[in-house]
Short mmCIF file of C-alpha atoms (C1' of nucleotides) in Angstrom, two decimals:
data_model
loop_
_atom_site.label_atom_id
_atom_site.label_comp_id
_atom_site.label_asym_id
_atom_site.label_seq_id
_atom_site.Cartn_x
_atom_site.Cartn_y
_atom_site.Cartn_z
CA MET B 1 9.81 23.92 -10.24
CA LYS B 2 8.80 23.40 -13.76
CA GLY B 3 6.47 26.27 -14.04
CA LEU B 4 9.56 28.44 -13.90
CA LEU B 5 10.77 27.58 -17.17
CA LYS B 6 7.15 27.95 -18.77
CA LEU B 7 7.01 31.52 -17.22
CA TYR B 8 10.25 32.39 -18.77
CA HIS B 9 9.06 31.43 -22.24
CA LYS B 10 5.72 33.09 -21.72
CA LEU B 11 7.50 36.41 -20.87
CA LEU B 12 9.83 36.30 -23.64
CA LYS B 13 7.23 35.81 -26.01
CA GLU B 14 5.13 38.68 -24.41
CA TYR B 15 7.61 41.18 -24.16
CA GLY B 16 10.80 40.15 -26.17
CA PRO B 17 14.48 40.26 -25.04
CA GLN B 18 15.04 43.11 -22.84
CA GLY B 19 18.77 43.93 -23.50
CA TRP B 20 20.12 44.49 -19.92
CA TRP B 21 22.26 45.88 -18.51
CA PRO B 22 21.88 49.43 -20.01
CA LEU B 23 24.78 51.36 -20.74
CA LEU B 24 25.14 55.22 -21.25
CA ARG B 25 26.93 55.21 -24.73
CA LEU B 26 24.00 53.48 -26.27
CA PRO B 27 21.44 55.99 -27.31
CA ALA B 28 18.71 53.54 -26.42
CA ARG B 29 20.75 52.25 -23.27
CA TYR B 30 19.35 48.85 -23.60
CA HIS B 31 20.55 46.36 -26.24
CA PRO B 32 18.13 43.49 -27.00
CA SER B 33 19.67 40.32 -28.20
CA ASP B 34 23.25 41.48 -27.88
CA TYR B 35 25.03 39.59 -25.39
CA SER B 36 28.47 40.82 -26.24
CA LEU B 37 28.47 43.47 -23.53
CA PRO B 38 30.48 44.67 -21.61
CA ARG B 39 33.33 44.82 -24.10
CA THR B 40 35.80 47.16 -22.00
CA SER B 41 36.80 47.60 -18.55
CA LYS B 42 35.15 50.97 -18.67
CA GLU B 43 31.80 49.42 -19.54
CA ARG B 44 32.30 46.79 -17.08
CA PHE B 45 32.91 49.32 -14.23
CA GLU B 46 29.96 51.40 -15.31
CA ILE B 47 27.66 48.31 -14.83
CA CYS B 48 29.17 47.67 -11.25
CA ALA B 49 28.48 51.27 -10.37
CA GLY B 50 25.00 51.30 -11.85
CA ALA B 51 24.13 48.29 -9.56
CA ILE B 52 25.44 50.10 -6.55
CA LEU B 53 23.53 53.20 -7.57
CA THR B 54 20.37 51.84 -8.19
CA GLN B 55 19.89 49.98 -4.73
CA ASN B 56 16.42 50.82 -3.83
CA THR B 57 16.19 53.45 -6.25
CA ALA B 58 14.52 53.88 -9.67
CA TRP B 59 16.72 53.44 -12.65
CA LYS B 60 16.07 56.89 -14.04
CA ASN B 61 17.63 58.30 -10.96
CA ALA B 62 20.52 55.99 -10.78
CA GLU B 63 21.11 56.91 -14.73
CA ARG B 64 21.11 60.50 -13.64
CA ALA B 65 23.95 59.88 -10.92
CA LEU B 66 25.89 57.73 -13.69
CA GLU B 67 25.58 60.86 -15.92
CA GLY B 68 26.69 63.04 -13.22
CA LEU B 69 29.86 60.89 -12.56
CA SER B 70 30.65 60.58 -16.37
CA LYS B 71 30.37 64.36 -16.92
CA LYS B 72 32.67 64.95 -14.22
CA GLY B 73 35.05 62.42 -15.38
CA LEU B 74 34.68 60.30 -12.30
CA LEU B 75 33.14 57.07 -13.73
CA SER B 76 36.37 55.15 -13.29
CA PRO B 77 37.93 53.66 -10.29
CA GLU B 78 41.12 55.76 -10.21
CA ARG B 79 39.08 58.99 -10.70
CA LEU B 80 36.58 58.01 -7.94
CA LEU B 81 39.48 57.31 -5.56
CA ARG B 82 41.43 60.33 -6.57
CA ALA B 83 38.24 62.83 -6.26
CA GLY B 84 37.14 64.07 -2.88
CA ARG B 85 34.29 62.51 -1.12
CA GLU B 86 32.12 65.55 -1.74
CA ALA B 87 32.69 65.76 -5.30
CA VAL B 88 31.39 62.23 -5.59
CA GLU B 89 28.43 63.05 -3.46
CA GLU B 90 27.44 65.93 -5.51
CA ALA B 91 27.63 63.84 -8.73
CA ILE B 92 25.46 61.25 -7.58
CA ARG B 93 22.92 63.19 -5.57
CA PRO B 94 19.99 62.38 -7.82
CA SER B 95 20.16 58.78 -6.99
CA GLY B 96 19.48 59.29 -3.00
CA TYR B 97 21.44 57.95 0.03
CA TYR B 98 24.18 59.77 -1.62
CA ALA B 99 26.40 59.66 1.48
CA GLN B 100 26.20 55.85 1.69
CA LYS B 101 26.62 55.25 -2.01
CA ALA B 102 29.67 57.50 -2.16
CA ARG B 103 31.37 55.42 0.33
CA LYS B 104 30.18 52.24 -1.53
CA LEU B 105 31.34 53.35 -4.79
CA ARG B 106 34.72 54.36 -3.56
CA GLU B 107 35.22 51.13 -1.35
CA PHE B 108 34.29 49.08 -4.57
CA ALA B 109 36.52 51.03 -6.66
CA ARG B 110 39.54 50.09 -4.51
CA PHE B 111 38.51 46.42 -4.81
CA TYR B 112 37.86 46.60 -8.53
CA LYS B 113 41.38 47.91 -9.30
CA GLU B 114 42.90 45.21 -7.22
CA LEU B 115 41.22 42.69 -9.31
CA ARG B 116 43.09 43.60 -12.52
CA GLY B 117 40.15 42.30 -14.80
CA ARG B 118 39.83 38.96 -12.84
CA THR B 119 36.29 37.93 -11.90
CA PRO B 120 35.72 38.29 -8.21
CA PRO B 121 34.41 35.45 -6.16
CA ARG B 122 30.88 36.10 -4.85
CA GLU B 123 32.07 35.82 -1.11
CA ALA B 124 34.41 38.71 -1.84
CA LEU B 125 31.95 40.89 -3.18
CA LEU B 126 29.69 40.08 -0.24
CA SER B 127 32.42 41.03 2.17
CA LEU B 128 32.45 44.67 0.81
CA TRP B 129 30.62 47.31 2.75
CA GLY B 130 27.40 47.89 0.86
CA ILE B 131 27.56 44.94 -1.60
CA GLY B 132 24.72 42.42 -0.60
CA PRO B 133 23.34 39.34 -2.47
CA GLU B 134 21.48 41.28 -5.12
CA THR B 135 24.19 43.59 -5.99
CA ALA B 136 26.88 41.10 -5.96
CA ASP B 137 24.96 38.72 -8.33
CA SER B 138 23.96 41.77 -10.62
CA ILE B 139 27.54 42.60 -10.82
CA LEU B 140 28.57 38.84 -11.50
CA LEU B 141 25.73 38.36 -14.10
CA TYR B 142 25.72 41.63 -15.92
CA ALA B 143 29.28 42.92 -15.65
CA TYR B 144 31.37 39.61 -15.33
CA LYS B 145 28.82 37.09 -17.33
CA GLU B 146 28.97 34.70 -14.61
CA PRO B 147 25.76 32.56 -14.36
CA ARG B 148 24.22 33.64 -11.20
CA PHE B 149 20.46 34.35 -11.14
CA VAL B 150 19.53 37.48 -9.64
CA ILE B 151 16.56 37.79 -7.20
CA ASP B 152 14.89 41.15 -6.25
CA ALA B 153 11.95 42.30 -4.65
CA TYR B 154 10.01 41.97 -7.80
CA THR B 155 10.79 38.21 -8.35
CA ARG B 156 8.67 37.42 -5.21
CA ARG B 157 5.77 39.60 -6.42
CA VAL B 158 5.69 38.09 -9.77
CA LEU B 159 6.16 34.49 -8.59
CA ALA B 160 3.02 34.95 -6.34
CA SER B 161 0.86 36.95 -8.88
CA GLU B 162 1.79 34.28 -11.36
CA GLY B 163 0.45 31.40 -9.05
CA LEU B 164 3.82 29.62 -8.90
CA LEU B 165 4.02 30.01 -5.17
CA PRO B 166 1.68 31.07 -2.39
CA PRO B 167 2.35 34.68 -1.48
CA ALA B 168 3.35 33.65 2.05
CA GLU B 169 5.83 31.24 0.57
CA ALA B 170 7.21 33.70 -2.01
CA LYS B 171 7.83 35.94 1.08
CA ARG B 172 9.32 33.39 3.43
CA LEU B 173 11.94 31.74 1.18
CA SER B 174 15.28 33.20 1.52
CA TYR B 175 17.30 34.83 -1.44
CA GLU B 176 19.53 31.74 -1.71
CA GLU B 177 16.50 29.49 -1.74
CA LEU B 178 14.81 31.38 -4.44
CA GLN B 179 18.05 31.60 -6.55
CA LEU B 180 18.39 27.98 -6.26
CA LEU B 181 14.86 27.30 -7.87
CA PHE B 182 15.64 29.58 -10.84
CA GLU B 183 19.25 28.08 -11.27
CA GLU B 184 17.80 24.70 -11.32
CA ALA B 185 14.91 25.45 -13.56
CA LEU B 186 16.99 27.01 -16.26
CA PRO B 187 19.88 25.92 -18.45
CA ARG B 188 22.98 27.34 -16.64
CA SER B 189 23.72 29.96 -19.20
CA VAL B 190 24.10 33.69 -18.99
CA PRO B 191 21.56 35.11 -21.61
CA PRO B 192 18.58 33.33 -20.15
CA TYR B 193 19.53 34.31 -16.57
CA GLN B 194 19.96 37.95 -17.69
CA GLU B 195 16.69 37.92 -19.75
CA TYR B 196 14.62 36.23 -17.29
CA HIS B 197 15.73 38.61 -14.46
CA ALA B 198 14.97 41.73 -16.67
CA LEU B 199 11.52 40.08 -17.89
CA LEU B 200 10.47 39.67 -14.23
CA VAL B 201 10.98 43.39 -13.63
CA ARG B 202 9.21 44.21 -16.78
CA ARG B 203 6.32 42.17 -15.76
CA ALA B 204 6.24 43.44 -12.10
CA LYS B 205 6.17 47.03 -13.48
CA GLU B 206 3.14 46.29 -15.67
CA LEU B 207 1.35 44.82 -12.70
CA ALA B 208 2.06 47.80 -10.82
CA LYS B 209 0.45 50.00 -13.41
CA ARG B 210 -2.87 48.65 -12.42
"C1'" DA A 1 0.84 65.12 -0.98
"C1'" DG A 2 2.09 60.62 0.14
"C1'" DC A 3 4.07 56.48 -1.63
"C1'" DC A 4 7.47 54.10 -4.05
"C1'" DA A 5 11.84 53.12 -6.50
"C1'" DG A 6 16.22 47.12 -10.15
"C1'" DG A 7 18.94 47.28 -1.11
"C1'" DC A 8 21.92 47.34 2.71
"C1'" DT A 9 23.58 48.01 7.38
"C1'" DA A 10 23.19 48.11 12.07
"C1'" DC A 11 21.06 46.53 15.88
"C1'" DC A 12 17.16 44.31 18.33
"C1'" DG A 13 14.84 40.07 20.46
"C1'" DC T 1 18.12 33.26 12.61
"C1'" DG T 2 13.79 36.86 11.30
"C1'" DG T 3 12.31 41.73 11.78
"C1'" DT T 4 12.93 46.70 11.32
"C1'" DA T 5 14.70 51.90 11.41
"C1'" DG T 6 17.58 54.71 8.74
"C1'" DC T 7 19.36 56.17 4.43
"C1'" DA T 8 17.52 60.29 0.29
"C1'" DT T 9 16.13 62.03 -4.09
"C1'" DG T 10 12.76 62.64 -8.12
"C1'" DG T 11 8.29 60.73 -10.36
"C1'" DC T 12 3.73 59.90 -10.23
#
DNA sequence: AGCCAGGCTACCG
DNA sequence: CGGTAGCATGGC
């Protein structure tokens, strides 16, 4: 689908680089045009945790949960595992679904530790409780810099509103089918995958304002 | 005062 | 397979 590449350039021109994924230690959180992050295992884990905490949740609330974990010194796999379930739930309460997300974080933490820095296969991520396709691909793309295009609810809306697909089609196509469309339309490279996904979210938010 | 937010699981036909 | 209830808090 050729229109996909055109849309990318259009959105990039209109909004500029978005600098995803946000990190707590950066005052502005976002880091446009800096594709060197994450640089440490700590930052990598923070991205993974954020990907879980933001499931069906506004980023602002996910960020509060991350800050809650950070403030209590729980933002690491070891500390998450050592802390009690209740302490984790309490720290992440603002992000909602706190009981489920506490379990997801702790199960992911065990998995993360066993990786010892290696990049997980997508199938391994998907086999974890609480990690679906979008969360897995967000982790791979932003935390591990693997070229996997992330599809979310916004993607479908923008495709339809930009006239690239009939609304019924945008809805009917599976996650993997949509992902393939984007991955075939773009150069197989991490920065454009990161930017395009973030730009689609940006666009969808602008759209929602009216 | 509802509706929605950077989903996923479990269970249904 | 596709469709849907349940999970929960905070912003608008």
